Every structure is written in C-alpha cells, then in structure tokens.
Amino acid sequence: MKNILFIAPPAGGKGTVSDKLVERCGYKHVSTGDLLRDVDKSSKLGKEIESIISQGKLVNDEIVLELLKEKLKSFSKDEHFILDGFPRNLKQAEDLDSLLNELDLNDYTVIELDVPYDVCLKRAVGRIICPKCHKSFNKYFVKPKIEGICDNCGSLLISRSDDNEDTFKNRYDTYLENTAPLVEYYKNSNLLVKVNGIDNVIESVESVIHND
Ligand code: AMP
C-alpha cells in the first residue's frame, strides 16, 4: 500500500475520502488544514493563521512545512499516510520531495479528485465539522445522527469560518492559481492518477492504491 497525496479543489472531498480510507485501510490522515486550525487561537501565531484562513489565502509555506514535518516524523516506517492539503503550490511540492526523501517516505501516489465548481461550493456551504475529532458532516448530504452533534465524539459541530460563499470563491481562485499547476508537475513525474470525485470515489481510489 502506497502513501497518498490528494490534489482537489476546496471542499472537493479530500477529507471525506481520507476518513473512509482510514476506516477501511488503516491510513493515518494528515490534513494541514486541521493542523493549522489546531494551533492555539489565543496565541499570536494562531490569530495570524485564523485571519489568513478566513480570507481564503494560503498560510506561509514555512509555517505549514514545520507543522507537517513534526507530524510525519511521528509515524513509524510501517504506517501509511494520506496527505490532505499539502502541497498547495510548487514551492511546497519541491519542499515535500526533499522532506520525504530525508524521512525515507517517498513511496507515494498522487490522486487528483475531479469535482466541478458547483458541487464543491454546495459541499462547502453545507459543511459542519467537529472541532475536537475533526470529523466532517454536511447539512445537505451527510447529516449527523443528532442535529449539531458529532456522531463520533459527541462534541458540538461548527461551521468553518472559510466555508461561506464569498471566501469559497477566494479559495477556489487560490486553488486555480497556486495548486492546479501541480497536476502538470506530478504528471511529469508519472505519479498522478485522476479520479472522478463524485461517483464511486472510494472504490476508484482503492483500486488505484491496491493496483499500484
Ligand atoms: P483545508 O482544510 O485543506 O480546506 O484548508 C483550509 C485552509 O488552511 C486553506 O484555505 C489555507 O488557508 C490553509 N492551508 C491548508 N493547507 C495549507 C497549505 N499546505 N499551505 C498553505 N495554507 C494551507
């Protein structure tokens, strides 16, 4: 089983697919969005991060790389991980190449989830997340069993500050400008597989990771 890097537009389903793969295949899920949202919001750094996220922009590369490095270092050799949300630009892709080489974790495949803008927008505005265990639900598609309460840990679900229509547009523009060019980057290294991000997503992703 290979490690996975997901490339997808905002609210394209990276987190949801990752959760399923954690359940079904035992992957470790590393979401740089979660790592950033977990930084103490009463600290100066936490406030800066929160402000950037709520504008739909990218947080400074070095800050994200440092958080990611700490997380990846905590895994043992026989654990497989999913990177959800990193890399987000070319510089991060190059830094990631070096980091994975340094940690001897460079057996991975890159999966692009193909999801149209309108579907992503609807997923974003309906999304509610658990601030404690990070599980994600949706007011329209994947409702929690009890309204407003996390099925997994019982915490109160919240909406993300960047999941409104205006910020979503900024996040999508940021994606097109910075992240979408990574598709070519990974195609050139023969690492990229494109998957339909709406129908039979888990089955398609599983067939990629098991056939690799
Ligand atoms: P996500 O949870 O992946 O949707 O990310 C939410 C927000 O966190 C993004 O819109 C960015 O502001 C920030 N973020 C997450 N990952 C990165 C990254 N690799 N580089 C810079 N900012 C990031």
Coordinates of C-alpha atoms and ligand atoms in Angstrom, one line a residue:
M1 CA 0.0 0.0 0.0
K2 CA 1.4 3.4 -1.0
N3 CA 1.2 6.7 0.8
I4 CA -1.3 9.1 -0.9
L5 CA -1.2 12.8 -1.7
F6 CA -4.6 14.3 -2.6
I7 CA -5.0 17.2 -5.0
A8 CA -8.5 18.6 -5.2
P9 CA -10.4 21.9 -5.2
P10 CA -11.6 23.3 -1.9
A11 CA -14.4 21.1 -0.5
G12 CA -13.6 18.6 -3.2
G13 CA -13.9 15.7 -0.8
K14 CA -10.3 15.1 0.3
G15 CA -11.2 14.9 4.0
T16 CA -14.2 12.7 3.5
V17 CA -12.4 10.2 1.2
S18 CA -9.5 10.2 3.7
D19 CA -11.8 9.4 6.6
K20 CA -13.1 6.4 4.7
L21 CA -9.6 5.2 3.8
V22 CA -8.6 5.5 7.5
E23 CA -11.5 3.2 8.4
R24 CA -11.1 0.7 5.6
C25 CA -7.3 0.5 5.1
G26 CA -5.8 1.9 8.3
Y27 CA -4.2 5.0 6.8
K28 CA -3.1 7.9 9.0
H29 CA -4.8 11.1 7.9
V30 CA -2.7 14.2 7.8
S31 CA -4.7 17.4 7.0
T32 CA -2.6 20.6 7.0
G33 CA -5.9 22.5 7.3
D34 CA -6.6 20.6 10.6
L35 CA -3.0 21.1 11.8
L36 CA -3.4 24.9 11.2
R37 CA -6.9 25.1 12.8
D38 CA -5.5 23.3 15.8
V39 CA -2.9 26.0 16.5
D40 CA -3.9 27.7 19.8
K41 CA -6.1 30.6 18.7
S42 CA -5.2 32.7 21.7
S43 CA -1.5 32.8 20.5
K44 CA -0.2 35.5 18.1
L45 CA 0.5 32.8 15.5
G46 CA -2.9 31.2 16.0
K47 CA -4.6 34.6 15.4
E48 CA -2.5 35.2 12.2
I49 CA -3.3 31.8 10.9
E50 CA -7.0 32.2 11.6
S51 CA -7.1 35.5 9.8
I52 CA -5.4 34.1 6.6
I53 CA -7.6 31.1 6.5
S54 CA -10.8 33.1 6.8
Q55 CA -9.7 35.2 3.8
G56 CA -9.2 32.1 1.7
K57 CA -5.5 32.7 1.2
L58 CA -2.5 30.4 1.8
V59 CA -0.7 30.3 5.1
N60 CA 3.1 30.9 4.9
D61 CA 4.9 27.9 3.4
E62 CA 7.5 27.6 6.2
I63 CA 4.8 27.5 9.0
V64 CA 2.9 24.7 7.3
L65 CA 6.0 22.8 6.4
E66 CA 7.2 22.9 10.0
L67 CA 3.8 21.5 11.3
L68 CA 3.8 18.8 8.6
K69 CA 7.4 17.8 9.4
E70 CA 6.6 17.3 13.1
K71 CA 3.6 15.2 12.2
L72 CA 5.3 13.0 9.6
K73 CA 8.3 12.4 11.9
S74 CA 5.9 10.9 14.5
F75 CA 5.0 8.0 12.1
S76 CA 6.8 4.7 12.1
K77 CA 8.1 3.1 8.8
D78 CA 5.2 0.6 8.6
E79 CA 2.5 3.3 8.9
H80 CA 0.9 4.7 5.7
F81 CA -0.3 8.2 5.5
I82 CA -2.6 10.4 3.4
L83 CA -1.6 14.0 2.8
D84 CA -4.7 16.1 2.6
G85 CA -4.0 19.7 1.7
F86 CA -0.2 19.7 1.1
P87 CA 1.4 20.6 -1.2
R88 CA -0.7 23.7 -2.2
N89 CA 1.9 25.3 -4.5
L90 CA 5.1 24.5 -6.4
K91 CA 7.5 25.5 -3.7
Q92 CA 5.7 23.2 -1.2
A93 CA 5.8 20.4 -3.8
E94 CA 9.6 20.8 -4.0
D95 CA 10.0 21.1 -0.2
L96 CA 7.9 17.9 0.2
D97 CA 10.1 16.0 -2.3
S98 CA 13.1 16.9 -0.1
L99 CA 11.3 16.1 3.2
L100 CA 10.0 12.7 2.0
N101 CA 13.5 11.8 0.8
E102 CA 15.0 12.9 4.1
L103 CA 12.5 10.8 6.0
D104 CA 12.7 7.9 3.5
L105 CA 9.0 8.0 3.0
N106 CA 8.9 8.6 -0.8
D107 CA 6.8 5.7 -1.9
Y108 CA 3.6 7.6 -2.8
T109 CA 1.0 8.2 -5.4
V110 CA -0.8 11.4 -6.2
I111 CA -4.6 11.3 -6.7
E112 CA -6.4 14.2 -8.3
L113 CA -10.1 14.3 -7.4
D114 CA -12.0 15.7 -10.3
V115 CA -15.0 17.7 -8.9
P116 CA -16.8 20.6 -10.6
Y117 CA -17.0 24.1 -9.0
D118 CA -20.8 24.0 -8.2
V119 CA -20.5 20.7 -6.4
C120 CA -17.6 22.0 -4.3
L121 CA -19.5 25.2 -3.5
K122 CA -22.5 23.2 -2.3
R123 CA -20.4 20.9 -0.2
A124 CA -18.6 23.9 1.4
V125 CA -21.6 25.9 2.4
G126 CA -23.3 22.8 3.9
R127 CA -20.2 21.6 5.7
I128 CA -20.2 21.3 9.6
I129 CA -17.1 20.0 11.3
C130 CA -16.2 18.7 14.7
P131 CA -13.6 21.0 16.3
K132 CA -12.4 18.1 18.5
C133 CA -12.1 14.9 16.4
H134 CA -12.2 16.7 13.0
K135 CA -15.0 14.6 11.6
S136 CA -16.9 16.3 8.9
F137 CA -20.6 16.3 8.2
N138 CA -22.9 18.1 5.8
K139 CA -26.3 19.8 6.3
Y140 CA -27.5 18.5 2.9
F141 CA -25.6 15.3 2.2
V142 CA -24.1 13.6 5.3
K143 CA -26.2 14.7 8.3
P144 CA -25.1 13.7 11.8
K145 CA -27.5 11.3 13.6
I146 CA -28.4 14.1 16.1
E147 CA -28.5 17.6 14.6
G148 CA -25.5 19.7 15.5
I149 CA -23.7 16.9 17.4
C150 CA -20.7 14.8 16.3
D151 CA -21.6 11.1 15.8
N152 CA -18.0 10.2 16.7
C153 CA -17.3 12.1 20.0
G154 CA -20.4 14.0 20.9
S155 CA -19.0 17.5 20.6
L156 CA -20.9 20.4 19.2
L157 CA -20.5 20.8 15.4
I158 CA -19.4 24.1 14.0
S159 CA -19.2 25.8 10.5
R160 CA -15.7 26.8 9.3
S161 CA -15.0 30.5 9.0
D162 CA -14.0 30.0 5.4
D163 CA -17.0 27.9 4.3
N164 CA -19.2 30.8 3.2
E165 CA -19.8 31.7 -0.5
D166 CA -17.5 34.7 -0.7
T167 CA -14.5 33.1 0.9
F168 CA -15.1 29.9 -1.1
K169 CA -14.6 31.9 -4.3
N170 CA -11.3 33.2 -3.0
R171 CA -10.2 29.7 -2.0
Y172 CA -11.2 28.4 -5.4
D173 CA -9.2 31.2 -7.2
T174 CA -6.2 30.5 -4.9
Y175 CA -6.6 26.8 -5.9
L176 CA -6.6 27.6 -9.6
E177 CA -3.6 29.9 -9.4
N178 CA -1.4 28.0 -7.0
T179 CA -2.4 24.4 -6.6
A180 CA -3.9 23.3 -10.0
P181 CA -0.4 23.7 -11.7
L182 CA 0.7 20.8 -9.5
V183 CA -1.3 18.5 -11.7
E184 CA 1.3 19.0 -14.5
Y185 CA 4.2 18.8 -12.0
Y186 CA 3.1 15.3 -10.8
K187 CA 2.0 14.2 -14.3
N188 CA 5.6 14.9 -15.5
S189 CA 6.9 12.6 -12.7
N190 CA 4.3 9.9 -13.7
L191 CA 2.9 9.9 -10.2
L192 CA -0.6 11.3 -10.9
V193 CA -3.9 9.4 -11.3
K194 CA -7.1 11.3 -11.9
V195 CA -10.3 10.0 -10.3
N196 CA -13.9 11.1 -10.7
G197 CA -14.6 12.8 -7.4
I198 CA -18.4 12.3 -7.4
D199 CA -19.3 8.7 -8.3
N200 CA -17.8 5.6 -6.7
V201 CA -14.9 7.7 -5.3
I202 CA -13.7 5.3 -2.6
E203 CA -13.8 2.3 -5.0
S204 CA -11.8 4.1 -7.6
V205 CA -9.2 5.3 -5.1
E206 CA -8.9 1.9 -3.6
S207 CA -8.4 0.4 -7.0
V208 CA -5.5 2.9 -7.5
I209 CA -3.8 2.1 -4.2
H210 CA -4.1 -1.6 -4.5
N211 CA -3.1 -1.9 -8.2
D212 CA -0.1 0.3 -7.8
Ligands
AMP1 P1 -8.4 22.8 4.1 O1 -8.8 22.3 5.4 O2 -7.4 21.9 3.4 O3 -9.6 23.2 3.2 O4 -7.5 24.2 4.3 C1 -8.1 25.3 4.9 C2 -7.2 26.5 4.8 O5 -6.0 26.2 5.6 C3 -6.7 26.8 3.4 O6 -7.7 27.6 2.7 C4 -5.5 27.6 3.7 O7 -5.8 28.9 4.2 C5 -4.9 26.8 4.9 N1 -4.0 25.7 4.4 C6 -4.2 24.4 4.5 N2 -3.2 23.7 4.0 C7 -2.3 24.6 3.5 C8 -1.0 24.6 2.9 N3 -0.5 23.4 2.5 N4 -0.4 25.8 2.6 C9 -0.9 26.9 3.0 N5 -2.1 27.1 3.6 C10 -2.8 25.9 3.8

